[in-house]
PDB file of C-alpha atoms in Angstrom:
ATOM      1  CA  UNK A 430       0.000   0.000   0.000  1.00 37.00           C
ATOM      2  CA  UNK A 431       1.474   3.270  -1.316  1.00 48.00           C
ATOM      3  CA  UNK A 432       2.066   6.324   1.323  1.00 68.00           C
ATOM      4  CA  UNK A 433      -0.098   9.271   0.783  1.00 70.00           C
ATOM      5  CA  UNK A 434       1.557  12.535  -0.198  1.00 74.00           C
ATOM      6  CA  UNK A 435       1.539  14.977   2.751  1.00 93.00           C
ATOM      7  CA  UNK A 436       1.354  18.703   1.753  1.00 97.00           C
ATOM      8  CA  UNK A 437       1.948  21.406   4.442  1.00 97.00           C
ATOM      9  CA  UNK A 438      -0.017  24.712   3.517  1.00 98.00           C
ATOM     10  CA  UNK A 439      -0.627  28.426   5.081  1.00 98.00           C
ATOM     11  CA  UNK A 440      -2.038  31.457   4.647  1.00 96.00           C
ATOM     12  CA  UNK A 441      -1.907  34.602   5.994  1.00 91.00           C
ATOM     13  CA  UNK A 442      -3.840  37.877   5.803  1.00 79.00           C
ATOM     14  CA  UNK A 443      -7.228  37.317   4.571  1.00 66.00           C
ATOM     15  CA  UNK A 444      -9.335  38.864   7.130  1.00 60.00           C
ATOM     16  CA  UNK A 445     -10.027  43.115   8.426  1.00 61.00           C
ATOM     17  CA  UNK A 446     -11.541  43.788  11.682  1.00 57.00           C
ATOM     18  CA  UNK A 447     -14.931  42.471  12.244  1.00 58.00           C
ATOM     19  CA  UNK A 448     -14.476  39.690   9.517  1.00 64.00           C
ATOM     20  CA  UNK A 449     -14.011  35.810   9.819  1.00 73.00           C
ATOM     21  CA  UNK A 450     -10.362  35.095  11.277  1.00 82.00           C
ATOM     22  CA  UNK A 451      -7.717  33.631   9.292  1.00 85.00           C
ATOM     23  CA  UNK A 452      -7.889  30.928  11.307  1.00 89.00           C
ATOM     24  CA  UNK A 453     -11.599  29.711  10.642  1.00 91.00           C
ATOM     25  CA  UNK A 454     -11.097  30.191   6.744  1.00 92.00           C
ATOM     26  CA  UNK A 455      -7.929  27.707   7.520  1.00 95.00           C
ATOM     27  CA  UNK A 456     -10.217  25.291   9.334  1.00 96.00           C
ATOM     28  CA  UNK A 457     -12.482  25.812   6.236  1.00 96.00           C
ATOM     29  CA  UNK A 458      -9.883  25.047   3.683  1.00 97.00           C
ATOM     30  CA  UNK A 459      -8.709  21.897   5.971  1.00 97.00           C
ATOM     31  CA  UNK A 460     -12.595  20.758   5.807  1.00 97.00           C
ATOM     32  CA  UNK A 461     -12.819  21.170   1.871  1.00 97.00           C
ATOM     33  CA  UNK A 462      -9.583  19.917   0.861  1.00 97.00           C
ATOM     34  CA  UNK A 463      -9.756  16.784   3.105  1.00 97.00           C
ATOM     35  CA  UNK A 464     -13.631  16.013   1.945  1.00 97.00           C
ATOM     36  CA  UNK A 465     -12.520  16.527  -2.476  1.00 97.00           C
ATOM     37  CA  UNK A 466      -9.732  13.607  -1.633  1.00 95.00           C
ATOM     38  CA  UNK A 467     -10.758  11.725   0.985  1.00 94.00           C
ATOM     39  CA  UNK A 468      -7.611  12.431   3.115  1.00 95.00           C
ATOM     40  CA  UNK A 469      -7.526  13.690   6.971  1.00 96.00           C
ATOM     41  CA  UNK A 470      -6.521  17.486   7.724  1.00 96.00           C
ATOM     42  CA  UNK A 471      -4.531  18.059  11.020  1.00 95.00           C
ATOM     43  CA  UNK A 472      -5.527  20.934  13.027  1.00 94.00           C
ATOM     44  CA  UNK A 473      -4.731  24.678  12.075  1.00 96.00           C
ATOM     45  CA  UNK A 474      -1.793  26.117  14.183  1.00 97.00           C
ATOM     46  CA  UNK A 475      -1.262  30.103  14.409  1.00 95.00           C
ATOM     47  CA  UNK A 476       2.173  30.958  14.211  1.00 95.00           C
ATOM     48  CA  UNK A 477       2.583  34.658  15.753  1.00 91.00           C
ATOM     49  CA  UNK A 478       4.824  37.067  13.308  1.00 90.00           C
ATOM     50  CA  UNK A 479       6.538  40.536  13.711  1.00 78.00           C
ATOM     51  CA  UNK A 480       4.013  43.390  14.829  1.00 64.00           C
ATOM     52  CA  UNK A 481       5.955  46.272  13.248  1.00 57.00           C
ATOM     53  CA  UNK A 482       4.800  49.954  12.002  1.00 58.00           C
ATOM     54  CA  UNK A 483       5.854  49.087   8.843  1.00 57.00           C
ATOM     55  CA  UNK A 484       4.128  45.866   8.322  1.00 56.00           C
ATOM     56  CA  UNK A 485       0.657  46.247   7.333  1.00 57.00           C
ATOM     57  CA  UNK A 486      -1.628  43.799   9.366  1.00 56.00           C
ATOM     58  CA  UNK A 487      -5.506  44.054  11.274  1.00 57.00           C
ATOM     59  CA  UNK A 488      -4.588  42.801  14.936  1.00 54.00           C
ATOM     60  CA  UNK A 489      -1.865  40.193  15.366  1.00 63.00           C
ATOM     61  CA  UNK A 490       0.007  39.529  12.311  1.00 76.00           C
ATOM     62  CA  UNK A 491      -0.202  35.999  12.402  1.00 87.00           C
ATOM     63  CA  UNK A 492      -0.379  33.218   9.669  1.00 93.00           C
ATOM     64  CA  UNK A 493      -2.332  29.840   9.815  1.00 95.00           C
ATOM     65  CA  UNK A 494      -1.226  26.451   8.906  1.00 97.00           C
ATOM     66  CA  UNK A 495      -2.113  22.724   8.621  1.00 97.00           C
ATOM     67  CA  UNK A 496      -1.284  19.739   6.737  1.00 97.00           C
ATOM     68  CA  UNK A 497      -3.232  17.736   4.650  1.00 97.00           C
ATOM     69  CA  UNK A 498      -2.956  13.771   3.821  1.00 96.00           C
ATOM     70  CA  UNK A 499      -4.435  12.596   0.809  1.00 94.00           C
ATOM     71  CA  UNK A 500      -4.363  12.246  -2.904  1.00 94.00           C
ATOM     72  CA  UNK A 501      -4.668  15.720  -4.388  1.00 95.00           C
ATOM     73  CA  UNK A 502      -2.909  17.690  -7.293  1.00 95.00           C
ATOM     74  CA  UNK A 503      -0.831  20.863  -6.404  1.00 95.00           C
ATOM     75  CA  UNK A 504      -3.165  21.776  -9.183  1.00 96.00           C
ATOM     76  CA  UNK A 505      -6.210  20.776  -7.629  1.00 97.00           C
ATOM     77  CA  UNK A 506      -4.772  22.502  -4.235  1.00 97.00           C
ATOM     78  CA  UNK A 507      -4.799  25.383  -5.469  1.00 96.00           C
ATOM     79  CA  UNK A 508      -7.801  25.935  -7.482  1.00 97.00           C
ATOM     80  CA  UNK A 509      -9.992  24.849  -4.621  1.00 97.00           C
ATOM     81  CA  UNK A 510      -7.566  26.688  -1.974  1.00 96.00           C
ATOM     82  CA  UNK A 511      -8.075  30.116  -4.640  1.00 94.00           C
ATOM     83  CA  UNK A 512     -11.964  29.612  -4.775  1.00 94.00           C
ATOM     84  CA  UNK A 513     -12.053  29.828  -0.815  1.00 94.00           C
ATOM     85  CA  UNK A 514      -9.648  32.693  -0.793  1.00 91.00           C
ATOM     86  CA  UNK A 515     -11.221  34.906  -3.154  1.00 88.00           C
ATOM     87  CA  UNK A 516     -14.373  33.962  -1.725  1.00 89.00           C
ATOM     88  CA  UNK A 517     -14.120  34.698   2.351  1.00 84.00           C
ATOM     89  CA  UNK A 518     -11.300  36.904   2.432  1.00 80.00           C
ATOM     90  CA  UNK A 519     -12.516  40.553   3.241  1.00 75.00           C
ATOM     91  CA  UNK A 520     -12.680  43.220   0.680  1.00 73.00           C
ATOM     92  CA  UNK A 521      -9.419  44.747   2.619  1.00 72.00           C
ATOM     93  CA  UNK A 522      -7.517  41.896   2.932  1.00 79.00           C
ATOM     94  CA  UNK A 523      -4.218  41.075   0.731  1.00 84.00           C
ATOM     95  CA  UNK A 524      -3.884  37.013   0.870  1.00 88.00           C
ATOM     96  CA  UNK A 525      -1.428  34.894   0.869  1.00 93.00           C
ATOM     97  CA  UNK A 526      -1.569  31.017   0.023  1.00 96.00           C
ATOM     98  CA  UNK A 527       1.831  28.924   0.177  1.00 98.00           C
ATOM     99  CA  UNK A 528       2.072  24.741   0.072  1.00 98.00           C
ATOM    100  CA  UNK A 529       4.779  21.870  -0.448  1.00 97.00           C
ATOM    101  CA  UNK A 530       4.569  18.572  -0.874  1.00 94.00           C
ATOM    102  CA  UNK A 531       6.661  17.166   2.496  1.00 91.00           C
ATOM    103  CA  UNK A 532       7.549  13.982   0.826  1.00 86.00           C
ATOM    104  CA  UNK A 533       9.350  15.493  -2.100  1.00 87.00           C
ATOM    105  CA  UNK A 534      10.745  18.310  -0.288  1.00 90.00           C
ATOM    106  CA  UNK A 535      14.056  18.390   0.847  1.00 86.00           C
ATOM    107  CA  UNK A 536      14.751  22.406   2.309  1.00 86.00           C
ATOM    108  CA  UNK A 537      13.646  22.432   5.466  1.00 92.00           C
ATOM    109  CA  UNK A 538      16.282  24.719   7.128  1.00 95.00           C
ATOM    110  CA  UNK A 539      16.344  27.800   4.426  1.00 96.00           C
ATOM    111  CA  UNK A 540      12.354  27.636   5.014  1.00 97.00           C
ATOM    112  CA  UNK A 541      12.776  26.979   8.523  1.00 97.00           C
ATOM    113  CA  UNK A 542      15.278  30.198   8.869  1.00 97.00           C
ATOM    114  CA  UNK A 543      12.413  32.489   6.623  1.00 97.00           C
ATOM    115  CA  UNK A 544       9.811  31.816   9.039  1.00 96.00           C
ATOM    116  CA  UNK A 545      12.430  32.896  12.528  1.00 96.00           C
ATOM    117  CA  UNK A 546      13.593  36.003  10.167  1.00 96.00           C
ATOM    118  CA  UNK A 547       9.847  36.580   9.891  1.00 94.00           C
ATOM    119  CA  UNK A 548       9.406  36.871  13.184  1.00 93.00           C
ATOM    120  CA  UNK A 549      12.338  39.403  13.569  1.00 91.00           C
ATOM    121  CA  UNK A 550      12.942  42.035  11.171  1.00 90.00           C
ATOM    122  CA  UNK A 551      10.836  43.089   8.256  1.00 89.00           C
ATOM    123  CA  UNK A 552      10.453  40.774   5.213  1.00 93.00           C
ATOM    124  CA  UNK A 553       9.527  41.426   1.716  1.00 92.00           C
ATOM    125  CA  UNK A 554       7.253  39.843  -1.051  1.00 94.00           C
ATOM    126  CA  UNK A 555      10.541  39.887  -2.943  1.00 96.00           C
ATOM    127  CA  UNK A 556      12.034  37.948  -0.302  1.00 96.00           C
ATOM    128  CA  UNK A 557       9.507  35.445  -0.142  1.00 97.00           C
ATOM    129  CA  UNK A 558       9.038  34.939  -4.152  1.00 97.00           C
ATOM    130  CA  UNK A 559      12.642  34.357  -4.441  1.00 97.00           C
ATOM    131  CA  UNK A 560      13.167  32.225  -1.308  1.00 97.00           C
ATOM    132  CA  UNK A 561       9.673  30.078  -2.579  1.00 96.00           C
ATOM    133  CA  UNK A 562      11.447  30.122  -6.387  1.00 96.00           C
ATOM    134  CA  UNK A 563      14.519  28.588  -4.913  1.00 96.00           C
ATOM    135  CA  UNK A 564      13.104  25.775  -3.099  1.00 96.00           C
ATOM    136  CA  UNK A 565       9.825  25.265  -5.240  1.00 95.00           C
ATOM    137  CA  UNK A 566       7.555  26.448  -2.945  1.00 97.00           C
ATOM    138  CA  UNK A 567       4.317  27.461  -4.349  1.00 97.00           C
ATOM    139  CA  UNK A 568       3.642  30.657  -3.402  1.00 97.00           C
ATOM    140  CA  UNK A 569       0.772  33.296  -5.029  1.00 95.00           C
ATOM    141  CA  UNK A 570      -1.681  35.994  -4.084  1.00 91.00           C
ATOM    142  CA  UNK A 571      -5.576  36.130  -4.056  1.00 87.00           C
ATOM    143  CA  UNK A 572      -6.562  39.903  -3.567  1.00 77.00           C
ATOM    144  CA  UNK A 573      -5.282  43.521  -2.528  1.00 81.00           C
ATOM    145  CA  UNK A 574      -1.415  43.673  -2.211  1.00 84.00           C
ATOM    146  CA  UNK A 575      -1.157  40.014  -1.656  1.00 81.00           C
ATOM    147  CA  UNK A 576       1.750  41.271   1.312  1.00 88.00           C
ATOM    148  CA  UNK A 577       0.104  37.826   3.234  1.00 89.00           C
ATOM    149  CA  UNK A 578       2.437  35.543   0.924  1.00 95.00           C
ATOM    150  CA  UNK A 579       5.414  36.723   3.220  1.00 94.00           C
ATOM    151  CA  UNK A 580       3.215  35.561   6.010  1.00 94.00           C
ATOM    152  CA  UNK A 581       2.215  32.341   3.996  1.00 96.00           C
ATOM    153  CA  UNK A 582       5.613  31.415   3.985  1.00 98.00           C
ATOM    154  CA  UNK A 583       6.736  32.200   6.745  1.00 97.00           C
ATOM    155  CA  UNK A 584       3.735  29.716   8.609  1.00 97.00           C
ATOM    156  CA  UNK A 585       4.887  26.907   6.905  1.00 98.00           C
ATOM    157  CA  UNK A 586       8.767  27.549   7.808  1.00 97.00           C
ATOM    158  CA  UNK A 587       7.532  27.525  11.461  1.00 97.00           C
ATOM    159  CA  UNK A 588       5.613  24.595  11.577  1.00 97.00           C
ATOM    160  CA  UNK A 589       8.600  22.927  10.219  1.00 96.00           C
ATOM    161  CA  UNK A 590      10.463  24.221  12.803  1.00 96.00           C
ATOM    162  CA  UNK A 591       8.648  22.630  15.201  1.00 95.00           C
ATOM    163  CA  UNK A 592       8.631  24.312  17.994  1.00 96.00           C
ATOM    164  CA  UNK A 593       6.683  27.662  16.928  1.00 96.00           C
ATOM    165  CA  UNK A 594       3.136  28.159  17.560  1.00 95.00           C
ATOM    166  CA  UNK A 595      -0.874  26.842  19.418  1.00 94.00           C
ATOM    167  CA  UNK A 596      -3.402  25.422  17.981  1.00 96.00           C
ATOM    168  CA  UNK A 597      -6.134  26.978  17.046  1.00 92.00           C
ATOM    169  CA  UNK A 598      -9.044  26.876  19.927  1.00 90.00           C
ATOM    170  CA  UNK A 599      -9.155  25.385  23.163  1.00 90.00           C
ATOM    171  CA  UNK A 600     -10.243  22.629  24.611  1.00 92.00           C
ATOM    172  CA  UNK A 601     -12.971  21.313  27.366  1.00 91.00           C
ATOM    173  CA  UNK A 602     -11.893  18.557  29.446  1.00 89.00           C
ATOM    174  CA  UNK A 603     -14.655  19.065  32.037  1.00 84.00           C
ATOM    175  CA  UNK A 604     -12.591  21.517  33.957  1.00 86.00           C
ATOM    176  CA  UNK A 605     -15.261  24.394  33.931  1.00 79.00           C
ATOM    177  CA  UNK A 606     -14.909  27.491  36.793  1.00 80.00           C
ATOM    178  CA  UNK A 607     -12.862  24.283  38.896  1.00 83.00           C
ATOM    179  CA  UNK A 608      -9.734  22.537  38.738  1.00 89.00           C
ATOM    180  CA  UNK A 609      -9.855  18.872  37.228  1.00 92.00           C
ATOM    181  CA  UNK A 610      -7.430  16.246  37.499  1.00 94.00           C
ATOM    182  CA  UNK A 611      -6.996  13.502  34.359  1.00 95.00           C
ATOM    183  CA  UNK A 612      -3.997  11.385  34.164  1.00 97.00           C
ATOM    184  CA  UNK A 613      -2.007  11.759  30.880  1.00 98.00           C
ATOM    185  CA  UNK A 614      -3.855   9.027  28.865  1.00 97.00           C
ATOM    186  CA  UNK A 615      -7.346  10.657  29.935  1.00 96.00           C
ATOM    187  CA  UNK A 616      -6.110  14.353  28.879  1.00 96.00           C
ATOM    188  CA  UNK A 617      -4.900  12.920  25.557  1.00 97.00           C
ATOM    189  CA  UNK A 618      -8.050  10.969  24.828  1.00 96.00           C
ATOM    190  CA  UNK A 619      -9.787  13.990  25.807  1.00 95.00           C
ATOM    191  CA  UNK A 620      -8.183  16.390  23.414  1.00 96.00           C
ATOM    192  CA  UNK A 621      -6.786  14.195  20.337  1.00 95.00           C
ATOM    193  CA  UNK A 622      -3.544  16.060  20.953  1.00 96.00           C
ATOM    194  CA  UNK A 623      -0.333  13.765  20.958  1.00 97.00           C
ATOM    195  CA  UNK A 624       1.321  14.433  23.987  1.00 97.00           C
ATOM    196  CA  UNK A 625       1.644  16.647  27.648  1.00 98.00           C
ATOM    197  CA  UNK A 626       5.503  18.138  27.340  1.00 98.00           C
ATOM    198  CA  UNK A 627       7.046  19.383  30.540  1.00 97.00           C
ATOM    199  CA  UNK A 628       8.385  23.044  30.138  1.00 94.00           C
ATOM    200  CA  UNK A 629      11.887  21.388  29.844  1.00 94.00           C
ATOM    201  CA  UNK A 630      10.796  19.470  27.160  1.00 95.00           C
ATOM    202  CA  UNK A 631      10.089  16.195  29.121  1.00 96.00           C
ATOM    203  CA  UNK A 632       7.192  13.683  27.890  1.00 98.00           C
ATOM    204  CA  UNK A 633       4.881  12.997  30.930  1.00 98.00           C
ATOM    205  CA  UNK A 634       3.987   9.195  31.003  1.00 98.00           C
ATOM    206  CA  UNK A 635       0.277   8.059  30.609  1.00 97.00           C
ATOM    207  CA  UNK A 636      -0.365   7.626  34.273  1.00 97.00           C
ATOM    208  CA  UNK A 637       1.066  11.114  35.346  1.00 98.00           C
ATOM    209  CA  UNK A 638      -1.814  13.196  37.265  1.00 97.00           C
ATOM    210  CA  UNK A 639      -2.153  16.903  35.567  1.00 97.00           C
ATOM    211  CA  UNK A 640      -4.393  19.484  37.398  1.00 96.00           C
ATOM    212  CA  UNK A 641      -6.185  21.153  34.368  1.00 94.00           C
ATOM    213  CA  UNK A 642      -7.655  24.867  35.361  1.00 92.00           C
ATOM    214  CA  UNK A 643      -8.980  27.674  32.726  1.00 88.00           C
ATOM    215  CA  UNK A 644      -8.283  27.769  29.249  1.00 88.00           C
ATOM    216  CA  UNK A 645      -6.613  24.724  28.209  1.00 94.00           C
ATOM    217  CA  UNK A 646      -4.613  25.887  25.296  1.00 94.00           C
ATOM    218  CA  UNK A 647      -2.082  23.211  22.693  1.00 96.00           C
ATOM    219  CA  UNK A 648       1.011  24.033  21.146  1.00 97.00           C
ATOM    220  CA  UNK A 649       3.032  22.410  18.272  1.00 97.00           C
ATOM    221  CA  UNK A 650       6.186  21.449  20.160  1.00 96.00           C
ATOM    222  CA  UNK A 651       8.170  18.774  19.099  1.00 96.00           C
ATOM    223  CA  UNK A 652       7.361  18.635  15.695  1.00 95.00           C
ATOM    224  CA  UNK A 653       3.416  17.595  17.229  1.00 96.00           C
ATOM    225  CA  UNK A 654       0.571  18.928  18.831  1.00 96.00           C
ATOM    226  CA  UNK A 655       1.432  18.548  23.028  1.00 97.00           C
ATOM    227  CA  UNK A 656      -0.265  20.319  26.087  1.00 97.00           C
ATOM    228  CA  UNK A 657       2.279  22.570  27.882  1.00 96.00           C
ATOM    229  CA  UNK A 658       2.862  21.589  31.423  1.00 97.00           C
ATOM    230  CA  UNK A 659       4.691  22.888  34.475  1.00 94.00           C
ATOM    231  CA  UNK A 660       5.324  22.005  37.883  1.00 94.00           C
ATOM    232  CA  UNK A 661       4.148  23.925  40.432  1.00 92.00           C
ATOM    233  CA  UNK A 662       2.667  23.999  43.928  1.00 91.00           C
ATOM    234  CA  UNK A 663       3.625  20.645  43.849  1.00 94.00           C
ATOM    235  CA  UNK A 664       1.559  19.230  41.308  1.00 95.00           C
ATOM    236  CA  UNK A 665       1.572  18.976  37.138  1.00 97.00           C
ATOM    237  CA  UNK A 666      -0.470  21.529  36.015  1.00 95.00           C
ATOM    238  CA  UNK A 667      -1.429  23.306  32.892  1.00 94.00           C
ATOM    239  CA  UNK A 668       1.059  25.922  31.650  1.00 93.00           C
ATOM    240  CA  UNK A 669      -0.713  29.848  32.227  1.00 87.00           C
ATOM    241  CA  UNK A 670      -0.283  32.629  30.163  1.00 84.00           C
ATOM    242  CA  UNK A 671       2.947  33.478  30.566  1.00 85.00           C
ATOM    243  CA  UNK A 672       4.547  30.332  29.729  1.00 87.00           C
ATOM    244  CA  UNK A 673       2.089  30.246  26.128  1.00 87.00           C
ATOM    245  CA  UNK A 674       3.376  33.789  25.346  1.00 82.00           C
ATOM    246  CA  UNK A 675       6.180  32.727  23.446  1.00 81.00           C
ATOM    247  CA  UNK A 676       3.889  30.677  20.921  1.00 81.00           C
TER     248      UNK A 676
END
């Protein structure tokens, strides 16, 4: 039985204040690519960019990105990606799309060091065409002054990086106003995430109590979805704010 191709794919500035996030449209996209092939679309993860005076954004400057298994044509990708763009962006947005095929691609660090510059200093749509020519990264524009392709891809550099980003949402384990406890296995189950990572980048074992209160929030560490933990008052429990920031 053959491996399905895996394409990693992000976009970045297709919404305006008041609009639907960049996020949801990413979920969208996700949905409709996964239901024309019959593959499985992971969940979005918003990778948080440079907020700089001369960087045109609407509130966070951050680009969205997913993967995708399944039989599909870059083609195909992108006609049914460019429908949804042109479709729910707002009238003020300037999108980006970007999207590689993982099995046939072989630069991971020149993308991986776009999306860290991106975060940094101030990029350029030159920058990002020529980077994306380089490597054969596909790379285009659906509306306004299509700036979101620098965005575009830099989200896919960081998701390669692996250690860059949340997930988009949050998650109800039964927690409500109180604190919970769920061993590992239970939180996992819970969640579909793949794994609780201590702040020093230890794996917690299945049985491993973790006192869950408020927002329970994922990050891509690792390479893979994983619920932040840190220890504290004696007990595993749920990274806060401040330890999320840097996502």
């Amino acid at each position: 039985m053959s491996t399905l191709p895996q394409y990693l794919i992000a976009i970045d500035d297709t919404d305006d204040i008041g609009t639907r996030g960049t996020g949801d449209i990413a979920q969208q996209l996700g949905e409709i690519l996964a239901a024309d092939c019959g593959g499985v679309a992971s969940p979005v993860t918003r990778h948080q960019l440079l907020v700089h005076p001369d960087i045109p954004y609407t509130s966070h400057n951050s680009a969205m990105c997913f993967a995708l298994k399944g039989e599909i044509s870059p083609q195909r990708l992108k006609q049914l990606a460019s429908e949804l763009l042109e479709t729910e962006s707002a009238a003020a947005a300037d999108p980006g799309l970007a999207f590689l095929c993982l099995s046939s691609f072989a630069s991971h660090a020149a993308l991986v060091e776009f999306g860290v510059a991106a975060k940094r200093r101030v990029l350029t749509k030159d920058d990002a065409y020529q980077l994306a020519d380089t490597l054969g990264v596909h790379l285009s524009e659906h509306g306004g002054t299509g700036q979101g392709v620098i965005g575009a891809l830099a989200g896919l550099g960081l998701r390669l990086e692996g250690n860059d980003g949340r997930l988009k949402g949050h998650y109800d384990v039964g927690q409500g106003e109180n604190e919970l406890s769920l061993p590992v296995s239970a939180l996992l189950a819970k969640t579909g995430v793949a794994a609780v990572i201590a702040l020093d980048d230890t794996e917690l074992a299945a049985e491993v109590p973790v006192l869950i209160r408020g927002k329970l929030k994922a990050v891509w560490r690792q390479g893979r979805s994983a619920i932040l933990v840190s220890f504290r008052d004696g007990a595993w429990r749920n990274a806060g704010k401040q330890d999320l920031k840097e996502y």
